[in-house]
């Protein structure tokens, strides 16, 4: 299996990855094809695929913010069972992020990720791919060490239609295992920065940010 970074919207591997995304994610979670051109060319973002026998069997997108020393896993897709795709992607991503932070003279503080709460989104089948089932994905993140940030989370729809997407938790993987809370300013600045790309934000999202800005710390709880 190969781990390949995609930097060009015209790369045939990107077409296969985007088709895979449309198979496993709900429409509001998938950025329209042409809008990927800038993210793919951005040095601060990695879009990588797992390729097996010429086919894209998995993918992950992530980014690193040097100034605050945190990363974000935008998504992880396991497109085929029985190949160890999830472990392969997680290990390659971790190694790349650690090297990325070290090149900036830092040791990675931690990594954010959004995860569906399966008790609120049982209707999402994720293309019938069992490893993408919300119950499975949630347990995998728990095993990796992610913790849930204890506040009501919503995010703007990637359709950029001003709709709020709920049913998710914002989670954080602390590199220091004894970390029990995050500075609320870090979380607020992160979500504002992360969703800058979407100009049409729902009022529920603005209300959430305001709530974060009024808090001092946010507990990290088990998933």
Short mmCIF file of N, CA, C and O in Angstrom, two decimals, residues 6 9 11-23 33 49 51-59 77:
data_model
loop_
_atom_site.label_atom_id
_atom_site.label_comp_id
_atom_site.label_asym_id
_atom_site.label_seq_id
_atom_site.Cartn_x
_atom_site.Cartn_y
_atom_site.Cartn_z
N UNK A 6 -1.79 14.30 -2.50
CA UNK A 6 -2.39 14.89 -3.70
C UNK A 6 -2.30 16.40 -3.61
O UNK A 6 -2.68 17.00 -2.60
N UNK A 9 -5.81 19.20 -8.44
CA UNK A 9 -7.19 18.79 -8.64
C UNK A 9 -7.34 17.91 -9.88
O UNK A 9 -8.31 17.14 -10.00
N UNK A 11 -5.24 15.54 -10.71
CA UNK A 11 -4.66 14.22 -10.45
C UNK A 11 -5.79 13.18 -10.46
O UNK A 11 -6.78 13.33 -9.75
N UNK A 12 -5.66 12.12 -11.28
CA UNK A 12 -6.71 11.08 -11.31
C UNK A 12 -7.01 10.49 -9.93
O UNK A 12 -8.14 10.06 -9.67
N UNK A 13 -6.02 10.48 -9.05
CA UNK A 13 -6.24 9.95 -7.70
C UNK A 13 -7.21 10.85 -6.93
O UNK A 13 -7.95 10.37 -6.07
N UNK A 14 -7.20 12.16 -7.24
CA UNK A 14 -8.14 13.03 -6.55
C UNK A 14 -9.57 12.74 -6.98
O UNK A 14 -10.49 12.74 -6.15
N UNK A 15 -9.79 12.49 -8.25
CA UNK A 15 -11.12 12.14 -8.72
C UNK A 15 -11.64 10.90 -8.00
O UNK A 15 -12.79 10.85 -7.55
N UNK A 16 -10.77 9.91 -7.84
CA UNK A 16 -11.17 8.68 -7.14
C UNK A 16 -11.44 8.95 -5.67
O UNK A 16 -12.38 8.41 -5.09
N UNK A 17 -10.62 9.83 -5.07
CA UNK A 17 -10.83 10.16 -3.66
C UNK A 17 -12.15 10.90 -3.46
O UNK A 17 -12.90 10.62 -2.52
N UNK A 18 -12.44 11.85 -4.35
CA UNK A 18 -13.67 12.63 -4.22
C UNK A 18 -14.90 11.73 -4.40
O UNK A 18 -15.90 11.89 -3.69
N UNK A 19 -14.81 10.78 -5.30
CA UNK A 19 -15.91 9.84 -5.48
C UNK A 19 -16.10 8.99 -4.23
O UNK A 19 -17.23 8.70 -3.83
N UNK A 20 -14.98 8.62 -3.60
CA UNK A 20 -15.05 7.85 -2.36
C UNK A 20 -15.70 8.67 -1.26
O UNK A 20 -16.53 8.17 -0.49
N UNK A 21 -15.34 9.95 -1.18
CA UNK A 21 -15.95 10.84 -0.19
C UNK A 21 -17.47 10.91 -0.37
O UNK A 21 -18.23 10.86 0.60
N UNK A 22 -17.91 11.03 -1.62
CA UNK A 22 -19.34 11.12 -1.90
C UNK A 22 -20.07 9.83 -1.55
O UNK A 22 -21.27 9.84 -1.27
N UNK A 23 -19.33 8.74 -1.56
CA UNK A 23 -19.93 7.44 -1.22
C UNK A 23 -20.15 7.30 0.27
O UNK A 23 -21.19 6.79 0.72
N UNK A 33 -16.32 19.65 -5.93
CA UNK A 33 -15.08 19.24 -6.60
C UNK A 33 -14.16 20.42 -6.92
O UNK A 33 -12.99 20.43 -6.54
N UNK A 49 -3.74 9.92 0.20
CA UNK A 49 -4.55 8.74 -0.07
C UNK A 49 -3.74 7.47 0.14
O UNK A 49 -2.52 7.45 -0.02
N UNK A 51 -3.24 3.97 -1.48
CA UNK A 51 -3.46 3.37 -2.79
C UNK A 51 -3.05 1.90 -2.76
O UNK A 51 -1.92 1.57 -2.40
N UNK A 52 -3.99 1.05 -3.14
CA UNK A 52 -3.75 -0.41 -3.19
C UNK A 52 -4.12 -0.91 -4.57
O UNK A 52 -5.26 -0.78 -5.01
N UNK A 53 -3.12 -1.44 -5.27
CA UNK A 53 -3.31 -1.97 -6.62
C UNK A 53 -3.98 -0.94 -7.54
O UNK A 53 -4.88 -1.23 -8.30
N UNK A 54 -3.53 0.30 -7.41
CA UNK A 54 -3.99 1.37 -8.28
C UNK A 54 -5.29 2.02 -7.88
O UNK A 54 -5.72 2.99 -8.51
N UNK A 55 -5.93 1.53 -6.83
CA UNK A 55 -7.20 2.07 -6.40
C UNK A 55 -7.06 2.82 -5.07
O UNK A 55 -6.27 2.42 -4.20
N UNK A 56 -7.82 3.90 -4.90
CA UNK A 56 -7.84 4.64 -3.65
C UNK A 56 -8.73 3.89 -2.67
O UNK A 56 -9.94 3.80 -2.86
N UNK A 57 -8.13 3.33 -1.62
CA UNK A 57 -8.87 2.54 -0.64
C UNK A 57 -9.01 3.27 0.69
O UNK A 57 -9.61 2.77 1.64
N UNK A 58 -8.45 4.47 0.77
CA UNK A 58 -8.55 5.27 1.97
C UNK A 58 -7.97 6.65 1.73
O UNK A 58 -7.26 6.87 0.74
N UNK A 59 -8.29 7.57 2.62
CA UNK A 59 -7.78 8.93 2.46
C UNK A 59 -7.82 9.66 3.80
O UNK A 59 -8.61 9.31 4.69
N UNK A 77 -10.91 8.41 5.80
CA UNK A 77 -11.82 7.50 5.10
C UNK A 77 -11.18 6.13 4.97
O UNK A 77 -10.04 6.01 4.52
#
